[in-house]
Coordinates of C-alpha atoms in Angstrom, one line a residue:
X16 CA 80.0 -29.0 56.4
X17 CA 80.5 -25.2 57.2
X18 CA 79.8 -23.1 53.8
X19 CA 80.4 -19.3 53.4
X20 CA 77.3 -17.4 52.1
X21 CA 78.3 -15.4 48.7
X22 CA 74.6 -14.0 48.0
X23 CA 71.0 -14.8 49.3
X24 CA 67.9 -14.2 48.6
X25 CA 64.4 -15.0 50.1
X26 CA 61.4 -16.2 47.8
X27 CA 58.7 -18.5 46.9
X28 CA 58.3 -21.0 43.6
X29 CA 54.4 -20.5 43.6
X30 CA 53.7 -17.1 45.1
X31 CA 56.4 -15.0 43.6
X32 CA 56.0 -14.0 40.0
X33 CA 59.6 -13.0 39.8
X34 CA 61.2 -16.1 41.1
X35 CA 62.8 -17.0 38.0
X36 CA 64.5 -13.5 37.7
X37 CA 65.7 -13.5 41.3
X38 CA 67.2 -16.6 41.2
X39 CA 69.3 -15.9 37.7
X40 CA 70.1 -12.5 38.8
X41 CA 71.4 -13.8 42.2
X42 CA 73.5 -16.7 40.3
X43 CA 74.6 -14.0 37.5
X44 CA 75.7 -11.6 40.4
X45 CA 77.6 -13.9 42.4
X46 CA 79.3 -15.6 39.9
X47 CA 81.9 -12.8 39.3
X48 CA 82.8 -13.8 43.4
X49 CA 82.8 -17.5 42.8
X50 CA 85.8 -20.1 42.3
X51 CA 86.3 -21.5 39.0
X52 CA 88.2 -24.7 40.4
X53 CA 85.9 -25.5 43.4
X54 CA 82.6 -26.9 44.2
X55 CA 79.8 -24.4 44.3
X56 CA 76.7 -25.1 46.2
X57 CA 73.1 -23.4 46.2
X58 CA 71.3 -24.2 49.5
X59 CA 67.6 -24.0 50.4
X60 CA 67.0 -23.1 54.1
X61 CA 65.0 -21.4 56.4
X62 CA 61.5 -23.1 54.9
X63 CA 58.4 -21.6 55.9
X64 CA 56.8 -24.6 55.5
X65 CA 56.9 -26.9 52.4
X66 CA 58.2 -26.6 49.1
X67 CA 55.4 -24.6 48.2
X68 CA 56.1 -21.8 51.1
X69 CA 58.8 -19.4 51.4
X70 CA 62.6 -20.3 51.7
X71 CA 65.8 -18.7 51.7
X72 CA 68.3 -19.3 48.7
X73 CA 72.1 -18.9 49.4
X74 CA 74.7 -19.4 47.3
X75 CA 77.5 -20.8 49.0
X76 CA 81.4 -22.0 48.6
X77 CA 83.7 -23.8 51.3
X78 CA 85.4 -21.4 52.1
X79 CA 86.4 -20.0 55.7
X80 CA 87.2 -16.5 55.0
X81 CA 83.8 -15.2 54.6
X82 CA 81.4 -12.7 56.6
X83 CA 78.6 -15.3 57.3
X84 CA 77.9 -19.0 57.1
X85 CA 75.6 -21.7 57.0
X86 CA 76.5 -24.9 58.9
X87 CA 75.2 -28.3 57.3
X88 CA 75.0 -31.1 60.1
X89 CA 77.1 -33.6 58.8
X90 CA 75.1 -36.5 60.2
X91 CA 71.6 -35.3 58.5
X92 CA 70.6 -38.3 56.0
X93 CA 70.2 -37.1 52.6
X94 CA 68.8 -38.5 49.4
X95 CA 70.9 -37.5 46.4
X96 CA 69.6 -36.9 42.9
X97 CA 72.2 -36.8 39.9
X98 CA 70.8 -34.0 37.4
X99 CA 71.0 -34.4 33.8
X100 CA 73.1 -31.5 32.6
X101 CA 70.9 -30.6 29.9
X102 CA 69.1 -26.9 29.7
X103 CA 66.2 -28.0 31.9
X104 CA 67.9 -30.7 34.3
X105 CA 67.8 -28.7 37.5
X106 CA 64.0 -27.7 36.8
X107 CA 63.1 -31.2 35.8
X108 CA 64.8 -33.0 38.7
X109 CA 63.3 -30.5 41.1
X110 CA 60.0 -31.4 39.5
X111 CA 60.8 -35.1 40.2
X112 CA 61.6 -34.5 43.5
X113 CA 58.1 -32.3 44.4
X114 CA 56.2 -35.8 42.5
X115 CA 58.1 -38.0 44.7
X116 CA 57.1 -35.8 47.8
X117 CA 53.4 -35.7 46.7
X118 CA 53.2 -39.5 45.8
X119 CA 54.7 -40.2 49.6
X120 CA 57.8 -41.7 48.3
X121 CA 60.0 -39.1 49.5
X122 CA 59.9 -38.0 53.0
X123 CA 61.8 -34.7 53.3
X124 CA 63.1 -33.0 56.7
X125 CA 62.9 -29.3 55.2
X126 CA 66.3 -28.4 57.3
X127 CA 68.9 -27.8 54.7
X128 CA 68.8 -29.1 51.0
X129 CA 71.4 -28.4 48.6
X130 CA 72.5 -28.3 44.6
X131 CA 76.4 -29.1 44.4
X132 CA 77.8 -27.7 41.4
X133 CA 81.3 -29.6 40.6
X134 CA 84.2 -28.0 38.7
X135 CA 83.9 -30.9 36.1
X136 CA 80.2 -29.8 35.4
X137 CA 78.4 -32.6 37.3
X138 CA 75.3 -31.4 39.3
X139 CA 73.9 -33.4 42.5
X140 CA 70.8 -32.3 44.4
X141 CA 71.1 -33.5 48.2
X142 CA 67.2 -33.3 49.9
X143 CA 67.2 -33.8 53.4
X144 CA 65.1 -36.6 54.4
X145 CA 63.6 -38.1 58.0

């Protein structure tokens, strides 16, 4: 799957005291350029190590007119998590993913993970697995 990058940041969930401001600011800035009737992706990539390390988050769309792209291999296996669309749904789902990883239930590949936001409001988190 080839996605056009709208905006990217580099951050860390645990060592960047401004992580939430960076992420919400990036989404707010990018939202002005995002299509209204297409799926939007939050792609996590360029992992330094695991979920405790640095990573890049790129807001992306399925558009071939962009200047920079992310190519997500179509044959990589993923575990898909449906997100409860309440206010804390994404945060709660990521916490569940990290808990499953810590418990040895989820063996992550740390290649490309992504949140997929559907036009109808549904959200899925796709986690690359080994």
